[in-house]
Amino acid sequence: MKLFVREQIPLIIVYIAQLALILFVFWLDGYQNYSIILYAGILSGCLFIGYLVYRYLTHRSFYKRLEELHTPMDEFIKAGPGAPLATSLHLLLKSQYRQYQNDLHHYQHKLKDHIQFINQWVHQMKTPLSVIHLMIQDEDEPRFTAIGDELDRMKKGLDMVLYTARLDEFEHDFYVEMLPLEKVVRSVTSNQKRLFIRNRVFPSLQLDDELSIASDEKWLSFVLTQIITNAVRYTTDGNRKISLKGFKRDSNVVLEVQDQGVGIPESDLPRVFDPYFTGENGRNFQESTGMGLYLVKQICDKLGHRVEIASTVNKGTTVRIIF
């Protein structure tokens, strides 16, 4: 109703001005029978009001839908009003909506093909990496050790690409089950032993073997790998420890990963979960991508876990996952 009134305000003003002008012309011509003039004005006004009422009734559904800003497009175009303007707008919206759906399906199909290509490419790249790793695993020379370290970096980079690509289709690629927390953590730390040795940083596990969590082992292992990799990367001094503690807090199970690294400046903490944000540490550590903690947050949210982070510069960082 309000939209209809606002639209008709110019017409009402023009009508009143036109009526006043016509009556004024008659008055100048010497016709000064006020009762007749008043009667003509009332009659004309009634006809005009009748026109407005008719127009409102025929366009009521049209104006009602225009006022509902959050009406879904498919519902907006369902009913085609009989008024010419409303019908024309209905046909236009229907055509535009059909074009929008076609474009949307086209880009969704392209995105799906792109993700499938990335998945296939990552898996293809992992095969030669595994072969090279097998070829050098029995070699003790420093150059082969260096090659193994670079292979680990490449594998982690490929995993990040793979999990980033799969994130949008997370609902089709996860399986929640009850997992012993200690077993999952020990498996991840064992897989990262080369990283610990290379950086002369050692894990310290304090986990109750009775703690169980409901999660997806594959996605959770990736999350823990990202957290541990960050903890090791930002621990610049050797012979340091990374503590991994598991404990009960109220009704929740908490996994805490604490390092003794460079820490995160307080001004950067609110943004550490933003994509591609590297902050002050990113200028000092060239390997920073800004995607690790972003993926940690996104995956934890999808798994129903909560992630917290606290840090003090030059003292270390603590990341907690609350199950």
CSV table of C-alpha atoms in Angstrom, one decimal:
chain,number,residue,atom,x,y,z
A,1,MET,CA,0.0,0.0,0.0
A,2,LYS,CA,2.8,2.5,0.9
A,3,LEU,CA,4.6,1.8,-2.3
A,4,PHE,CA,1.4,2.3,-4.3
A,5,VAL,CA,0.7,5.7,-2.6
A,6,ARG,CA,4.3,6.9,-3.1
A,7,GLU,CA,4.0,6.0,-6.8
A,8,GLN,CA,0.7,7.9,-7.2
A,9,ILE,CA,1.8,11.1,-5.4
A,10,PRO,CA,3.0,12.8,-8.7
A,11,LEU,CA,-0.3,11.8,-10.4
A,12,ILE,CA,-2.4,13.2,-7.5
A,13,ILE,CA,-0.4,16.5,-7.5
A,14,VAL,CA,-1.0,16.8,-11.3
A,15,TYR,CA,-4.7,16.0,-11.0
A,16,ILE,CA,-5.2,18.6,-8.2
A,17,ALA,CA,-3.3,21.3,-10.2
A,18,GLN,CA,-5.2,20.4,-13.4
A,19,LEU,CA,-8.6,20.6,-11.5
A,20,ALA,CA,-7.7,23.9,-9.9
A,21,LEU,CA,-6.6,25.3,-13.2
A,22,ILE,CA,-9.8,24.3,-15.0
A,23,LEU,CA,-12.0,25.7,-12.3
A,24,PHE,CA,-10.0,28.9,-12.2
A,25,VAL,CA,-10.5,29.3,-16.0
A,26,PHE,CA,-14.2,29.0,-15.6
A,27,TRP,CA,-14.2,31.5,-12.8
A,28,LEU,CA,-12.3,34.0,-14.9
A,29,ASP,CA,-14.9,33.5,-17.7
A,30,GLY,CA,-17.5,34.8,-15.3
A,31,TYR,CA,-19.0,31.6,-14.2
A,32,GLN,CA,-19.2,32.0,-10.4
A,33,ASN,CA,-21.8,29.5,-9.4
A,34,TYR,CA,-19.9,28.0,-6.5
A,35,SER,CA,-22.2,25.2,-5.8
A,36,ILE,CA,-21.9,23.9,-9.4
A,37,ILE,CA,-18.1,24.3,-9.3
A,38,LEU,CA,-17.9,22.4,-6.0
A,39,TYR,CA,-20.2,19.7,-7.3
A,40,ALA,CA,-18.1,19.3,-10.4
A,41,GLY,CA,-14.9,19.1,-8.3
A,42,ILE,CA,-16.4,16.5,-6.0
A,43,LEU,CA,-17.7,14.4,-9.0
A,44,SER,CA,-14.3,14.6,-10.6
A,45,GLY,CA,-12.6,13.7,-7.4
A,46,CYS,CA,-14.8,10.7,-6.9
A,47,LEU,CA,-14.0,9.5,-10.4
A,48,PHE,CA,-10.3,9.9,-9.7
A,49,ILE,CA,-10.5,8.1,-6.4
A,50,GLY,CA,-12.4,5.3,-8.1
A,51,TYR,CA,-9.6,5.0,-10.7
A,52,LEU,CA,-7.0,4.8,-7.9
A,53,VAL,CA,-9.0,2.2,-6.1
A,54,TYR,CA,-9.4,0.1,-9.3
A,55,ARG,CA,-5.7,0.4,-10.1
A,56,TYR,CA,-4.7,-0.6,-6.6
A,57,LEU,CA,-7.0,-3.6,-6.6
A,58,THR,CA,-5.7,-4.8,-10.0
A,59,HIS,CA,-2.0,-4.3,-9.0
A,60,ARG,CA,-2.3,-5.2,-5.3
A,61,SER,CA,-0.4,-8.5,-5.6
A,62,PHE,CA,2.2,-6.8,-7.8
A,63,TYR,CA,2.9,-4.1,-5.2
A,64,LYS,CA,2.8,-6.6,-2.3
A,65,ARG,CA,5.6,-8.6,-3.9
A,66,LEU,CA,7.7,-5.5,-4.7
A,67,GLU,CA,7.5,-4.6,-1.0
A,68,GLU,CA,8.7,-8.1,0.1
A,69,LEU,CA,12.4,-7.5,-0.5
A,70,HIS,CA,13.4,-11.0,0.6
A,71,THR,CA,11.0,-12.9,-1.5
A,72,PRO,CA,12.9,-15.7,-3.4
A,73,MET,CA,13.1,-15.1,-7.2
A,74,ASP,CA,11.3,-18.3,-8.1
A,75,GLU,CA,8.3,-17.4,-5.8
A,76,PHE,CA,8.2,-13.8,-7.2
A,77,ILE,CA,7.7,-15.0,-10.7
A,78,LYS,CA,5.2,-17.8,-10.0
A,79,ALA,CA,2.0,-15.7,-10.4
A,80,GLY,CA,1.6,-13.5,-13.4
A,81,PRO,CA,-0.7,-10.5,-12.6
A,82,GLY,CA,-3.2,-9.5,-15.2
A,83,ALA,CA,-2.3,-5.8,-15.4
A,84,PRO,CA,-0.2,-4.9,-18.5
A,85,LEU,CA,2.8,-3.4,-16.5
A,86,ALA,CA,2.8,-6.2,-13.9
A,87,THR,CA,2.5,-8.8,-16.7
A,88,SER,CA,5.4,-7.3,-18.7
A,89,LEU,CA,7.6,-7.1,-15.6
A,90,HIS,CA,6.6,-10.7,-14.7
A,91,LEU,CA,7.7,-11.9,-18.2
A,92,LEU,CA,10.9,-9.9,-18.0
A,93,LEU,CA,11.8,-11.3,-14.6
A,94,LYS,CA,10.9,-14.8,-15.7
A,95,SER,CA,13.2,-14.5,-18.7
A,96,GLN,CA,16.0,-13.0,-16.6
A,97,TYR,CA,15.6,-15.7,-14.0
A,98,ARG,CA,15.8,-18.4,-16.6
A,99,GLN,CA,19.0,-16.8,-18.0
A,100,TYR,CA,20.4,-16.5,-14.5
A,101,GLN,CA,19.7,-20.2,-13.7
A,102,ASN,CA,21.4,-21.2,-17.0
A,103,ASP,CA,24.4,-19.2,-16.2
A,104,LEU,CA,24.5,-20.5,-12.7
A,105,HIS,CA,24.3,-24.1,-13.8
A,106,HIS,CA,27.0,-23.4,-16.4
A,107,TYR,CA,29.5,-22.0,-13.9
A,108,GLN,CA,28.6,-24.7,-11.3
A,109,HIS,CA,29.4,-27.3,-13.9
A,110,LYS,CA,32.7,-25.5,-14.8
A,111,LEU,CA,33.6,-25.3,-11.1
A,112,LYS,CA,32.8,-29.0,-10.6
A,113,ASP,CA,35.0,-29.9,-13.5
A,114,HIS,CA,37.8,-27.7,-12.2
A,115,ILE,CA,37.7,-29.3,-8.8
A,116,GLN,CA,37.6,-32.8,-10.3
A,117,PHE,CA,40.7,-31.9,-12.4
A,118,ILE,CA,42.5,-30.6,-9.3
A,119,ASN,CA,41.7,-33.8,-7.4
A,120,GLN,CA,43.0,-35.9,-10.3
A,121,TRP,CA,46.1,-33.8,-10.7
A,122,VAL,CA,47.0,-33.9,-7.0
A,123,HIS,CA,46.6,-37.7,-6.9
A,124,GLN,CA,48.8,-38.0,-10.0
A,125,MET,CA,51.5,-35.8,-8.5
A,126,LYS,CA,51.5,-37.8,-5.3
A,127,THR,CA,52.5,-41.0,-7.2
A,128,PRO,CA,55.9,-39.7,-8.4
A,129,LEU,CA,56.5,-38.2,-5.0
A,130,SER,CA,56.0,-41.5,-3.3
A,131,VAL,CA,58.2,-43.2,-5.8
A,132,ILE,CA,61.0,-40.7,-5.2
A,133,HIS,CA,60.6,-41.1,-1.5
A,134,LEU,CA,61.0,-44.9,-1.8
A,135,MET,CA,64.1,-44.4,-3.9
A,136,ILE,CA,65.9,-42.3,-1.3
A,137,GLN,CA,64.6,-43.6,2.0
A,138,ASP,CA,67.6,-45.9,2.5
A,139,GLU,CA,70.1,-43.3,1.5
A,140,ASP,CA,72.0,-41.5,4.3
A,141,GLU,CA,73.8,-38.8,2.4
A,142,PRO,CA,72.9,-35.2,3.3
A,143,ARG,CA,71.7,-34.4,-0.2
A,144,PHE,CA,69.1,-37.2,-0.1
A,145,THR,CA,68.0,-36.0,3.3
A,146,ALA,CA,67.5,-32.6,1.8
A,147,ILE,CA,65.5,-34.1,-1.1
A,148,GLY,CA,63.3,-35.9,1.4
A,149,ASP,CA,62.6,-32.7,3.3
A,150,GLU,CA,61.6,-31.0,0.0
A,151,LEU,CA,59.3,-34.0,-0.8
A,152,ASP,CA,57.6,-33.5,2.5
A,153,ARG,CA,57.0,-29.8,1.7
A,154,MET,CA,55.6,-30.7,-1.7
A,155,LYS,CA,53.3,-33.4,-0.2
A,156,LYS,CA,51.9,-30.9,2.3
A,157,GLY,CA,51.4,-28.3,-0.4
A,158,LEU,CA,49.5,-30.9,-2.5
A,159,ASP,CA,47.4,-31.9,0.5
A,160,MET,CA,46.5,-28.3,1.1
A,161,VAL,CA,45.4,-27.8,-2.5
A,162,LEU,CA,43.4,-31.1,-2.3
A,163,TYR,CA,41.6,-30.3,0.9
A,164,THR,CA,40.9,-26.7,-0.2
A,165,ALA,CA,39.3,-28.0,-3.3
A,166,ARG,CA,37.2,-30.5,-1.4
A,167,LEU,CA,36.0,-28.0,1.2
A,168,ASP,CA,33.0,-26.8,-0.8
A,169,GLU,CA,31.8,-30.4,-1.1
A,170,PHE,CA,32.6,-31.3,2.5
A,171,GLU,CA,29.1,-32.8,3.1
A,172,HIS,CA,29.8,-35.6,0.5
A,173,ASP,CA,33.3,-36.5,1.9
A,174,PHE,CA,33.2,-37.0,5.6
A,175,TYR,CA,32.4,-39.9,8.0
A,176,VAL,CA,31.9,-39.2,11.7
A,177,GLU,CA,32.8,-41.9,14.1
A,178,MET,CA,34.0,-42.3,17.7
A,179,LEU,CA,37.8,-42.0,17.7
A,180,PRO,CA,40.4,-42.5,20.5
A,181,LEU,CA,42.1,-39.1,20.6
A,182,GLU,CA,45.5,-40.4,21.7
A,183,LYS,CA,45.6,-42.7,18.7
A,184,VAL,CA,44.8,-39.9,16.2
A,185,VAL,CA,47.3,-37.6,17.7
A,186,ARG,CA,50.1,-40.2,17.8
A,187,SER,CA,49.4,-41.1,14.2
A,188,VAL,CA,49.8,-37.5,13.1
A,189,THR,CA,52.9,-36.8,15.1
A,190,SER,CA,54.5,-40.0,13.8
A,191,ASN,CA,53.8,-38.9,10.2
A,192,GLN,CA,55.5,-35.6,11.0
A,193,LYS,CA,58.7,-37.1,12.6
A,194,ARG,CA,60.9,-35.8,9.7
A,195,LEU,CA,59.6,-32.3,10.3
A,196,PHE,CA,60.3,-32.5,14.0
A,197,ILE,CA,63.8,-33.9,13.5
A,198,ARG,CA,64.7,-31.4,10.8
A,199,ASN,CA,63.8,-28.5,13.0
A,200,ARG,CA,65.1,-30.0,16.2
A,201,VAL,CA,61.7,-29.7,17.9
A,202,PHE,CA,60.2,-32.6,19.7
A,203,PRO,CA,56.6,-33.4,20.6
A,204,SER,CA,55.5,-34.0,24.2
A,205,LEU,CA,52.2,-35.9,24.4
A,206,GLN,CA,50.1,-35.8,27.6
A,207,LEU,CA,46.9,-37.6,26.6
A,208,ASP,CA,44.5,-39.7,28.5
A,209,ASP,CA,44.1,-42.9,26.5
A,210,GLU,CA,40.4,-43.0,27.6
A,211,LEU,CA,39.5,-39.8,25.8
A,212,SER,CA,37.2,-40.4,22.8
A,213,ILE,CA,35.8,-37.9,20.3
A,214,ALA,CA,33.2,-37.9,17.6
A,215,SER,CA,34.9,-36.7,14.4
A,216,ASP,CA,36.2,-37.6,10.9
A,217,GLU,CA,39.7,-39.1,11.2
A,218,LYS,CA,40.9,-37.9,7.8
A,219,TRP,CA,39.8,-34.3,8.1
A,220,LEU,CA,40.9,-34.1,11.7
A,221,SER,CA,44.3,-35.5,10.9
A,222,PHE,CA,44.7,-32.8,8.3
A,223,VAL,CA,43.7,-30.1,10.8
A,224,LEU,CA,46.2,-31.4,13.4
A,225,THR,CA,48.9,-31.5,10.7
A,226,GLN,CA,48.3,-27.9,9.9
A,227,ILE,CA,48.5,-26.9,13.5
A,228,ILE,CA,51.6,-28.9,14.2
A,229,THR,CA,53.3,-27.6,11.0
A,230,ASN,CA,52.6,-24.0,12.1
A,231,ALA,CA,53.9,-24.8,15.6
A,232,VAL,CA,57.2,-26.2,14.3
A,233,ARG,CA,57.6,-23.6,11.6
A,234,TYR,CA,57.4,-20.7,14.0
A,235,THR,CA,59.6,-22.3,16.6
A,236,THR,CA,63.0,-20.9,15.5
A,237,ASP,CA,65.1,-22.1,18.4
A,238,GLY,CA,66.2,-25.8,18.5
A,239,ASN,CA,65.7,-28.2,21.4
A,240,ARG,CA,62.2,-26.9,22.0
A,241,LYS,CA,59.1,-28.9,22.8
A,242,ILE,CA,55.6,-28.8,21.4
A,243,SER,CA,53.1,-30.0,24.0
A,244,LEU,CA,50.0,-31.8,22.9
A,245,LYS,CA,47.6,-32.2,25.8
A,246,GLY,CA,44.2,-33.8,25.9
A,247,PHE,CA,41.8,-33.4,28.8
A,248,LYS,CA,38.2,-33.0,29.8
A,249,ARG,CA,36.7,-29.6,30.4
A,250,ASP,CA,33.1,-29.7,31.7
A,251,SER,CA,31.4,-32.0,29.2
A,252,ASN,CA,33.8,-31.4,26.4
A,253,VAL,CA,37.1,-32.9,25.3
A,254,VAL,CA,39.9,-30.4,24.7
A,255,LEU,CA,43.0,-30.9,22.6
A,256,GLU,CA,45.7,-28.3,23.3
A,257,VAL,CA,48.7,-27.7,21.1
A,258,GLN,CA,51.3,-25.4,22.7
A,259,ASP,CA,54.6,-24.3,21.2
A,260,GLN,CA,57.5,-22.2,22.4
A,261,GLY,CA,57.8,-20.2,19.2
A,262,VAL,CA,57.9,-16.5,18.2
A,263,GLY,CA,54.2,-16.0,19.0
A,264,ILE,CA,51.6,-13.9,17.2
A,265,PRO,CA,51.3,-10.1,17.7
A,266,GLU,CA,48.1,-9.2,19.5
A,267,SER,CA,47.0,-7.0,16.6
A,268,ASP,CA,47.1,-10.0,14.3
A,269,LEU,CA,45.2,-12.4,16.5
A,270,PRO,CA,41.6,-11.4,15.4
A,271,ARG,CA,42.5,-12.1,11.7
A,272,VAL,CA,44.6,-15.3,11.9
A,273,PHE,CA,41.6,-17.3,10.6
A,274,ASP,CA,41.1,-15.1,7.6
A,275,PRO,CA,42.1,-16.6,4.2
A,276,TYR,CA,45.5,-15.5,2.9
A,277,PHE,CA,46.3,-13.4,6.0
A,278,THR,CA,49.9,-13.9,7.0
A,279,GLY,CA,50.4,-10.9,9.3
A,280,GLU,CA,53.7,-9.7,10.7
A,281,ASN,CA,55.1,-13.2,10.9
A,282,GLY,CA,54.4,-13.7,7.2
A,283,ARG,CA,57.0,-11.1,6.3
A,284,ASN,CA,59.6,-13.0,8.3
A,285,PHE,CA,58.7,-16.6,7.3
A,286,GLN,CA,58.6,-17.0,3.5
A,287,GLU,CA,56.7,-20.3,3.7
A,288,SER,CA,53.6,-18.7,5.2
A,289,THR,CA,50.5,-18.9,2.9
A,290,GLY,CA,47.8,-17.6,5.2
A,291,MET,CA,45.7,-20.7,4.4
A,292,GLY,CA,46.6,-23.1,7.2
A,293,LEU,CA,44.6,-21.7,10.1
A,294,TYR,CA,41.8,-20.6,7.7
A,295,LEU,CA,41.3,-24.3,6.7
A,296,VAL,CA,41.6,-25.3,10.3
A,297,LYS,CA,38.7,-23.0,11.2
A,298,GLN,CA,36.6,-23.9,8.3
A,299,ILE,CA,37.0,-27.7,8.8
A,300,CYS,CA,36.4,-27.5,12.5
A,301,ASP,CA,33.2,-25.5,12.0
A,302,LYS,CA,31.9,-28.1,9.5
A,303,LEU,CA,32.8,-30.9,11.9
A,304,GLY,CA,31.1,-29.1,14.8
A,305,HIS,CA,34.3,-28.4,16.7
A,306,ARG,CA,35.4,-25.1,18.2
A,307,VAL,CA,38.9,-23.8,17.7
A,308,GLU,CA,40.5,-21.2,19.9
A,309,ILE,CA,43.9,-19.5,19.8
A,310,ALA,CA,46.0,-17.5,22.3
A,311,SER,CA,49.5,-16.2,21.8
A,312,THR,CA,52.2,-14.1,23.4
A,313,VAL,CA,55.1,-12.7,21.4
A,314,ASN,CA,58.4,-14.5,22.0
A,315,LYS,CA,56.7,-16.9,24.4
A,316,GLY,CA,54.6,-19.1,22.1
A,317,THR,CA,51.1,-19.9,20.8
A,318,THR,CA,48.4,-22.2,22.1
A,319,VAL,CA,45.7,-23.6,19.8
A,320,ARG,CA,42.8,-25.5,21.4
A,321,ILE,CA,40.3,-27.7,19.6
A,322,ILE,CA,37.1,-28.2,21.7
A,323,PHE,CA,35.2,-31.4,20.7
